[in-house]
């Protein structure tokens, strides 16, 4: 089964910032350094989205767990607008995800806007009141079931990009599968270990 580039769109919190999600250190960063943090829903599990796709919770739980490693290593970068690619281009990086967590079936996230050319554009858009959303980018295959498009277990989350699309129309793009250069050998080992631990936990319960 072919894997495709799957992209989803979600709106940010009002005005782009949910202050309750900021730590004291981040608030100081904002005050002293003029840093900009944006928060909101990054993905949603077990619910049909505007593209008609459903991401099973077990799939997203695994990918969120794997993505946490990138966050800890400060490699969870994203771009402004979706490129027609699976690779995160460093020269186009606009933000870095600094936190990700669950709120019910919603995957919430927090990002710091970077002091890069693309990041400065993003910051200017936010300060000008432009309506922005965050959109996940990942590789995976799908199957049809009861009128819904179910994302398969082979889904791999790549990153989260900022987009200006007012809806999910046009957010889905299919692309032939090719190896992404952001997944290192250590990342692959981490995925395998997580899968083994998950299997052992299920066998014990």
XYZ file of N, CA and C in Angstrom:
615
model
N 0.836 -1.190 0.000
C 0.000 0.000 0.000
C 0.880 1.253 0.000
N 0.563 2.171 -0.878
C 1.377 3.382 -1.007
C 1.171 4.333 0.165
N 2.268 5.001 0.540
C 2.197 6.023 1.585
C 2.165 7.393 0.925
N 1.366 8.284 1.510
C 1.200 9.613 0.958
C 1.517 10.668 2.007
N 1.708 11.875 1.534
C 1.926 12.992 2.431
C 0.574 13.483 2.916
N 0.324 13.380 4.222
C -0.958 13.753 4.808
C -0.798 15.059 5.580
N -1.692 16.017 5.326
C -1.592 17.310 5.989
C -2.966 17.709 6.518
N -2.991 18.219 7.727
C -4.237 18.609 8.380
C -4.113 20.037 8.926
N -5.246 20.716 9.008
C -5.249 22.116 9.455
C -6.081 22.277 10.713
N -5.560 23.013 11.695
C -6.304 23.365 12.897
C -6.028 24.816 13.242
N -7.017 25.477 13.817
C -6.848 26.871 14.204
C -6.160 26.974 15.554
N -5.469 28.089 15.749
C -4.791 28.329 17.020
C -5.777 28.843 18.051
N -5.290 29.008 19.279
C -6.092 29.660 20.302
C -6.368 31.097 19.860
N -7.395 31.754 20.406
C -7.692 33.149 20.049
C -6.454 34.018 20.178
N -6.166 34.793 19.138
C -4.983 35.661 19.082
C -3.672 34.890 19.102
N -3.744 33.571 18.919
C -2.529 32.780 18.799
C -1.886 32.350 20.099
N -2.335 32.883 21.226
C -1.661 32.575 22.489
C -2.662 32.198 23.575
N -2.403 31.084 24.242
C -3.172 30.686 25.417
C -2.241 30.893 26.613
N -2.369 31.998 27.295
C -1.420 32.373 28.331
C -1.307 31.330 29.438
N -2.386 30.622 29.730
C -2.356 29.643 30.813
C -1.377 28.515 30.543
N -0.976 28.324 29.281
C -0.081 27.245 28.927
C 1.396 27.643 29.049
N 1.678 28.912 29.306
C 3.054 29.380 29.367
C 3.654 29.175 30.752
N 4.914 28.751 30.777
C 5.615 28.612 32.040
C 6.146 29.976 32.472
N 6.588 30.074 33.711
C 7.152 31.336 34.190
C 8.399 31.707 33.384
N 9.187 30.709 33.034
C 10.398 30.961 32.243
C 10.044 31.540 30.877
N 8.975 31.009 30.280
C 8.548 31.504 28.971
C 7.983 32.915 29.060
N 7.273 33.197 30.149
C 6.742 34.543 30.332
C 7.876 35.558 30.488
N 8.945 35.140 31.173
C 10.116 36.007 31.325
C 10.788 36.202 29.965
N 10.842 35.121 29.176
C 11.431 35.182 27.841
C 10.666 36.189 26.974
N 9.353 36.215 27.146
C 8.520 37.151 26.395
C 8.799 38.581 26.839
N 8.860 38.772 28.151
C 9.052 40.115 28.703
C 10.441 40.673 28.402
N 11.463 39.854 28.619
C 12.837 40.342 28.474
C 13.348 40.314 27.036
N 12.963 39.285 26.299
C 13.544 39.097 24.969
C 12.567 39.314 23.825
N 11.321 39.599 24.146
C 10.340 39.804 23.083
C 9.983 38.529 22.344
N 10.174 37.378 23.014
C 9.865 36.094 22.384
C 8.370 35.967 22.134
N 8.026 35.150 21.148
C 6.623 34.924 20.809
C 6.336 33.428 20.838
N 5.347 33.034 21.659
C 4.909 31.644 21.747
C 3.472 31.547 21.243
N 3.187 30.484 20.515
C 1.847 30.250 19.981
C 1.381 28.870 20.430
N 0.118 28.759 20.762
C -0.416 27.489 21.252
C -1.747 27.174 20.607
N -2.111 25.908 20.632
C -3.397 25.517 20.087
C -3.472 24.025 19.837
N -4.561 23.587 19.209
C -4.758 22.182 18.867
C -3.869 21.849 17.674
N -3.082 20.799 17.826
C -2.174 20.385 16.755
C -2.769 19.249 15.910
N -3.498 18.355 16.571
C -4.116 17.212 15.904
C -5.287 16.749 16.751
N -6.081 15.836 16.197
C -7.237 15.320 16.934
C -7.406 13.839 16.618
N -7.665 13.046 17.643
C -7.781 11.598 17.479
C -9.238 11.154 17.430
N -9.465 10.059 16.707
C -10.763 9.379 16.665
C -11.918 10.280 16.261
N -11.654 11.254 15.420
C -12.710 12.148 14.934
C -12.463 12.447 13.465
N -13.528 12.427 12.680
C -13.384 12.707 11.256
C -13.132 14.194 11.049
N -12.040 14.509 10.370
C -11.715 15.913 10.150
C -12.314 16.417 8.837
N -11.994 17.644 8.479
C -12.568 18.248 7.282
C -12.192 17.548 6.000
N -11.095 16.791 6.026
C -10.680 16.033 4.853
C -11.311 14.650 4.814
N -12.152 14.351 5.828
C -12.792 13.046 5.886
C -11.918 11.958 6.472
N -10.748 12.346 7.006
C -9.831 11.353 7.563
C -10.001 11.227 9.072
N -9.710 10.033 9.573
C -9.744 9.747 11.004
C -8.377 9.207 11.414
N -7.789 9.833 12.433
C -6.519 9.372 12.982
C -6.811 8.591 14.265
N -6.604 7.268 14.254
C -6.846 6.474 15.468
C -5.982 6.963 16.623
N -6.545 6.946 17.806
C -5.815 7.462 18.967
C -4.505 6.705 19.207
N -4.519 5.389 19.026
C -3.303 4.618 19.286
C -2.177 5.027 18.346
N -2.525 5.397 17.119
C -1.514 5.840 16.162
C -0.929 7.183 16.586
N -1.817 8.116 16.947
C -1.343 9.435 17.364
C -0.582 9.376 18.684
N -1.007 8.510 19.598
C -0.293 8.387 20.874
C 1.148 7.956 20.644
N 1.332 7.008 19.740
C 2.681 6.547 19.424
C 3.507 7.662 18.793
N 2.906 8.389 17.838
C 3.638 9.432 17.141
C 3.942 10.629 18.043
N 3.013 10.954 18.946
C 3.272 12.037 19.899
C 4.431 11.653 20.809
N 4.450 10.390 21.237
C 5.536 9.918 22.098
C 6.874 10.006 21.370
N 6.894 9.614 20.105
C 8.120 9.707 19.313
C 8.522 11.157 19.084
N 7.529 12.012 18.888
C 7.801 13.427 18.607
C 8.379 14.125 19.833
N 8.035 13.647 21.016
C 8.560 14.234 22.249
C 10.089 14.169 22.290
N 10.662 13.157 21.665
C 12.122 13.032 21.604
C 12.704 14.198 20.809
N 12.066 14.538 19.694
C 12.542 15.660 18.885
C 12.444 16.968 19.670
N 11.371 17.102 20.466
C 11.194 18.313 21.269
C 12.315 18.432 22.300
N 12.611 17.338 22.993
C 13.659 17.355 24.009
C 15.015 17.687 23.408
N 15.235 17.251 22.169
C 16.515 17.497 21.500
C 16.510 18.811 20.722
N 15.433 19.575 20.844
C 15.307 20.874 20.174
C 15.461 20.728 18.653
N 14.830 19.689 18.130
C 14.849 19.437 16.682
C 13.453 19.460 16.083
N 12.464 19.833 16.892
C 11.079 19.814 16.432
C 10.752 21.115 15.705
N 11.293 21.264 14.527
C 11.128 22.483 13.744
C 9.973 22.364 12.764
N 9.486 23.522 12.302
C 8.442 23.563 11.304
C 8.649 24.748 10.386
N 7.857 24.798 9.321
C 7.999 25.844 8.320
C 6.751 26.710 8.218
N 6.908 27.818 7.553
C 5.797 28.712 7.267
C 5.246 28.315 5.910
N 4.023 27.814 5.898
C 3.384 27.214 4.723
C 3.923 25.802 4.529
N 3.103 24.968 3.870
C 3.490 23.590 3.617
C 4.343 23.505 2.359
N 5.539 22.952 2.456
C 6.311 22.690 1.236
C 5.777 21.418 0.583
N 6.080 21.223 -0.670
C 5.670 20.000 -1.361
C 6.717 18.925 -1.120
N 7.003 18.661 0.135
C 8.119 17.797 0.475
C 7.892 17.182 1.855
N 8.665 16.133 2.168
C 8.623 15.521 3.493
C 9.793 15.979 4.343
N 10.670 16.772 3.770
C 11.882 17.191 4.458
C 11.707 18.589 5.034
N 12.146 18.793 6.268
C 12.128 20.118 6.874
C 13.371 20.863 6.410
N 13.173 21.931 5.669
C 14.291 22.718 5.181
C 14.689 23.740 6.240
N 15.897 23.607 6.763
C 16.338 24.483 7.846
C 16.317 25.948 7.441
N 16.610 26.244 6.192
C 16.626 27.635 5.762
C 15.234 28.269 5.778
N 14.203 27.419 5.823
C 12.830 27.921 5.845
C 12.160 27.766 7.208
N 12.908 27.291 8.204
C 12.328 27.062 9.533
C 11.818 28.374 10.127
N 10.618 28.342 10.669
C 10.023 29.552 11.251
C 9.730 29.412 12.740
N 9.671 28.185 13.230
C 9.305 27.969 14.625
C 9.812 26.620 15.117
N 9.787 26.467 16.437
C 10.201 25.217 17.073
C 9.155 24.825 18.105
N 8.682 23.601 18.025
C 7.704 23.100 18.995
C 8.424 22.866 20.313
N 7.890 23.450 21.387
C 8.529 23.332 22.704
C 7.719 22.482 23.680
N 6.509 22.128 23.296
C 5.696 21.302 24.180
C 4.553 20.654 23.426
N 4.180 19.455 23.836
C 3.046 18.762 23.222
C 2.401 17.883 24.297
N 1.062 17.875 24.346
C 0.362 17.112 25.386
C -1.060 16.823 24.927
N -1.714 15.938 25.666
C -3.080 15.534 25.344
C -4.090 16.294 26.193
N -5.200 16.651 25.585
C -6.355 17.228 26.275
C -7.572 16.515 25.715
N -7.961 15.421 26.371
C -9.008 14.577 25.803
C -8.471 13.905 24.552
N -9.166 14.073 23.438
C -8.698 13.529 22.167
C -7.916 14.552 21.353
N -7.726 15.733 21.910
C -6.971 16.780 21.216
C -5.494 16.704 21.581
N -4.654 16.795 20.568
C -3.211 16.923 20.783
C -2.906 18.419 20.790
N -2.552 18.936 21.946
C -2.244 20.350 22.092
C -0.747 20.564 21.933
N -0.384 21.771 21.510
C 1.027 22.050 21.326
C 1.370 23.500 21.571
N 2.646 23.738 21.821
C 3.154 25.085 22.056
C 4.419 25.248 21.242
N 4.527 26.363 20.521
C 5.700 26.594 19.690
C 6.299 27.963 19.982
N 7.598 28.054 19.768
C 8.301 29.326 19.894
C 8.680 29.796 18.498
N 8.311 31.022 18.168
C 8.659 31.588 16.874
C 10.146 31.931 16.884
N 10.849 31.503 15.842
C 12.296 31.689 15.771
C 12.670 33.038 15.171
N 13.864 33.486 15.511
C 14.388 34.734 14.960
C 15.109 34.442 13.645
N 14.348 33.942 12.682
C 14.835 33.618 11.348
C 14.025 34.434 10.347
N 14.444 34.476 9.077
C 13.638 35.212 8.088
C 12.176 34.773 8.062
N 11.937 33.467 8.021
C 10.561 32.965 8.008
C 9.873 33.214 9.347
N 10.644 33.085 10.441
C 10.087 33.336 11.757
C 9.675 34.789 11.928
N 10.470 35.694 11.402
C 10.128 37.117 11.488
C 8.877 37.443 10.680
N 8.712 36.753 9.558
C 7.478 36.926 8.778
C 6.288 36.422 9.584
N 6.449 35.242 10.199
C 5.379 34.676 11.023
C 5.015 35.617 12.162
N 6.019 36.154 12.829
C 5.780 37.075 13.937
C 5.042 38.314 13.462
N 5.429 38.844 12.321
C 4.772 40.028 11.763
C 3.314 39.748 11.426
N 3.042 38.551 10.905
C 1.664 38.172 10.567
C 0.809 38.091 11.822
N 1.360 37.467 12.862
C 0.626 37.341 14.127
C 0.343 38.717 14.707
N 1.353 39.579 14.735
C 1.194 40.913 15.306
C 0.228 41.770 14.491
N 0.056 41.428 13.212
C -0.879 42.161 12.351
C -2.288 41.602 12.413
N -2.469 40.564 13.223
C -3.796 39.990 13.399
C -4.228 39.026 12.322
N -3.285 38.519 11.541
C -3.622 37.563 10.490
C -4.061 36.241 11.116
N -5.146 35.674 10.621
C -5.661 34.409 11.141
C -4.758 33.271 10.667
N -4.162 32.580 11.621
C -3.239 31.502 11.296
C -3.711 30.185 11.894
N -3.246 29.128 11.308
C -3.532 27.804 11.835
C -2.274 26.976 11.826
N -2.316 25.849 12.510
C -1.176 24.934 12.512
C -1.603 23.665 11.803
N -0.706 23.119 11.036
C -1.056 21.981 10.201
C -0.007 20.892 10.315
N -0.447 19.687 10.604
C 0.490 18.575 10.735
C 0.893 18.076 9.354
N 2.113 17.553 9.286
C 2.634 16.962 8.051
C 3.191 15.591 8.379
N 2.770 14.575 7.687
C 3.247 13.230 7.974
C 3.065 12.303 6.795
N 3.728 11.158 6.855
C 3.637 10.155 5.803
C 2.840 8.963 6.293
N 1.934 8.482 5.443
C 1.173 7.312 5.829
C 0.224 6.867 4.741
N -0.331 5.699 4.902
C -1.327 5.181 3.972
C -2.693 5.207 4.648
N -3.747 5.060 3.862
C -5.110 5.125 4.385
C -5.952 4.006 3.788
N -7.082 3.717 4.430
C -8.061 2.793 3.868
C -9.460 3.316 4.161
N -10.408 2.913 3.350
C -11.792 3.361 3.493
C -12.575 2.384 4.362
N -13.388 2.930 5.261
C -14.219 2.096 6.124
C -15.469 2.866 6.531
N -16.623 2.371 6.157
C -17.908 2.986 6.511
C -17.968 4.470 6.151
N -17.487 4.785 4.961
C -17.549 6.158 4.484
C -16.483 7.076 5.054
N -15.575 6.526 5.847
C -14.496 7.322 6.412
C -13.149 6.844 5.885
N -12.201 7.758 5.870
C -10.839 7.429 5.459
C -9.994 7.283 6.720
N -9.584 6.058 7.003
C -8.846 5.760 8.234
C -7.345 5.765 7.955
N -6.612 6.504 8.758
C -5.160 6.545 8.621
C -4.584 5.262 9.194
N -3.691 4.638 8.438
C -3.125 3.351 8.818
C -2.060 3.475 9.923
N -1.689 2.316 10.443
C -0.709 2.249 11.531
C 0.691 2.656 11.080
N 0.929 2.733 9.764
C 2.263 3.083 9.267
C 2.490 4.598 9.224
N 1.552 5.376 9.758
C 1.688 6.837 9.741
C 2.894 7.286 10.559
N 3.692 8.180 9.988
C 4.833 8.779 10.674
C 4.686 10.296 10.665
N 4.607 10.884 11.843
C 4.514 12.331 11.968
C 5.866 12.967 11.655
N 5.860 13.975 10.779
C 7.101 14.658 10.414
C 7.243 15.959 11.194
N 6.231 16.828 11.115
C 6.347 18.131 11.763
C 4.999 18.842 11.765
N 5.003 20.069 12.272
C 3.831 20.939 12.258
C 4.231 22.256 11.598
N 3.467 22.668 10.589
C 3.732 23.910 9.862
C 2.633 24.928 10.127
N 2.962 26.200 9.943
C 1.954 27.247 10.046
C 1.406 27.568 8.667
N 0.093 27.676 8.581
C -0.577 27.939 7.312
C -1.674 28.976 7.506
N -2.146 29.511 6.404
C -3.189 30.540 6.472
C -4.496 30.070 5.867
N -4.592 28.781 5.556
C -5.807 28.254 4.943
C -7.003 28.429 5.871
N -8.111 28.976 5.370
C -9.286 29.172 6.204
C -10.042 27.884 6.493
N -9.751 26.825 5.761
C -10.402 25.539 5.982
C -9.442 24.452 5.534
N -9.882 23.197 5.628
C -9.004 22.099 5.251
C -9.036 21.825 3.754
N -9.848 22.550 2.983
C -9.880 22.343 1.549
C -8.496 22.580 0.953
N -8.013 21.617 0.183
C -6.716 21.747 -0.444
C -5.554 21.397 0.463
N -5.854 20.981 1.697
C -4.770 20.674 2.631
C -4.209 19.282 2.425
N -4.890 18.469 1.620
C -4.417 17.099 1.406
C -3.665 17.017 0.088
N -2.438 16.504 0.169
C -1.616 16.350 -1.023
C -0.998 14.980 -1.039
N -1.090 14.316 -2.169
C -0.507 12.987 -2.283
C 0.865 13.090 -2.936
N 1.798 12.319 -2.430
C 3.153 12.324 -2.980
C 3.733 10.941 -2.870
N 4.495 10.545 -3.846
C 5.111 9.222 -3.807
C 6.052 9.133 -2.614
N 6.103 7.966 -2.026
C 6.927 7.765 -0.831
C 8.406 7.817 -1.172
N 9.163 8.526 -0.320
C 10.620 8.507 -0.417
C 11.167 8.733 0.977
N 12.378 8.307 1.231
C 12.952 8.375 2.566
C 13.152 9.807 3.001
N 12.671 10.137 4.188
C 12.857 11.472 4.732
C 14.214 11.560 5.422
N 14.914 12.657 5.236
C 16.239 12.774 5.832
C 16.227 13.334 7.240
N 15.029 13.507 7.833
C 14.995 14.009 9.203
C 14.910 12.872 10.213
N 14.670 11.651 9.742
C 14.586 10.510 10.641
C 15.965 9.870 10.730
N 16.636 10.032 11.852
C 17.978 9.499 12.039
C 17.913 8.056 12.507
N 19.077 7.410 12.569
C 19.149 6.032 13.053
C 18.678 5.967 14.507
N 19.043 6.987 15.296
C 18.617 7.012 16.697
C 17.099 7.130 16.798
N 16.493 7.906 15.897
C 15.036 8.035 15.895
C 14.381 6.688 15.586
N 14.937 5.960 14.618
C 14.381 4.657 14.246
C 14.487 3.673 15.406
N 15.639 3.700 16.095
C 15.823 2.824 17.251
C 14.828 3.170 18.347
N 14.617 4.480 18.560
C 13.656 4.931 19.572
C 12.255 4.444 19.249
N 11.878 4.490 17.963
C 10.560 4.003 17.541
C 10.423 2.506 17.814
N 11.474 1.745 17.480
C 11.438 0.295 17.686
C 11.297 -0.036 19.170
N 12.073 0.664 20.024
C 11.993 0.429 21.464
C 10.615 0.760 22.008
N 10.035 1.865 21.531
C 8.685 2.236 21.977
C 7.671 1.171 21.587
N 7.812 0.631 20.361
C 6.896 -0.418 19.904
C 7.050 -1.676 20.753
N 8.303 -2.051 21.091
C 8.551 -3.247 21.912
C 7.962 -3.082 23.303
N 8.181 -1.899 23.904
C 7.658 -1.632 25.240
C 6.136 -1.646 25.244
N 5.545 -1.104 24.171
C 4.083 -1.080 24.076
C 3.536 -2.491 23.960
N 4.219 -3.346 23.179
C 3.788 -4.735 23.008
C 3.897 -5.501 24.320
N 5.003 -5.300 25.065
C 5.181 -5.985 26.345
C 4.139 -5.550 27.355
N 3.811 -4.269 27.342
C 2.796 -3.750 28.277
C 1.444 -4.385 27.987
N 1.101 -4.503 26.688
C -0.167 -5.103 26.316
C -0.217 -6.568 26.719
N 0.913 -7.288 26.593
C 0.952 -8.706 26.936
C 0.816 -8.929 28.434
N 1.265 -7.957 29.235
C 1.198 -8.071 30.675
C -0.173 -7.662 31.244
N -0.984 -6.994 30.432
C -2.273 -6.502 30.939
C -3.434 -7.194 30.260
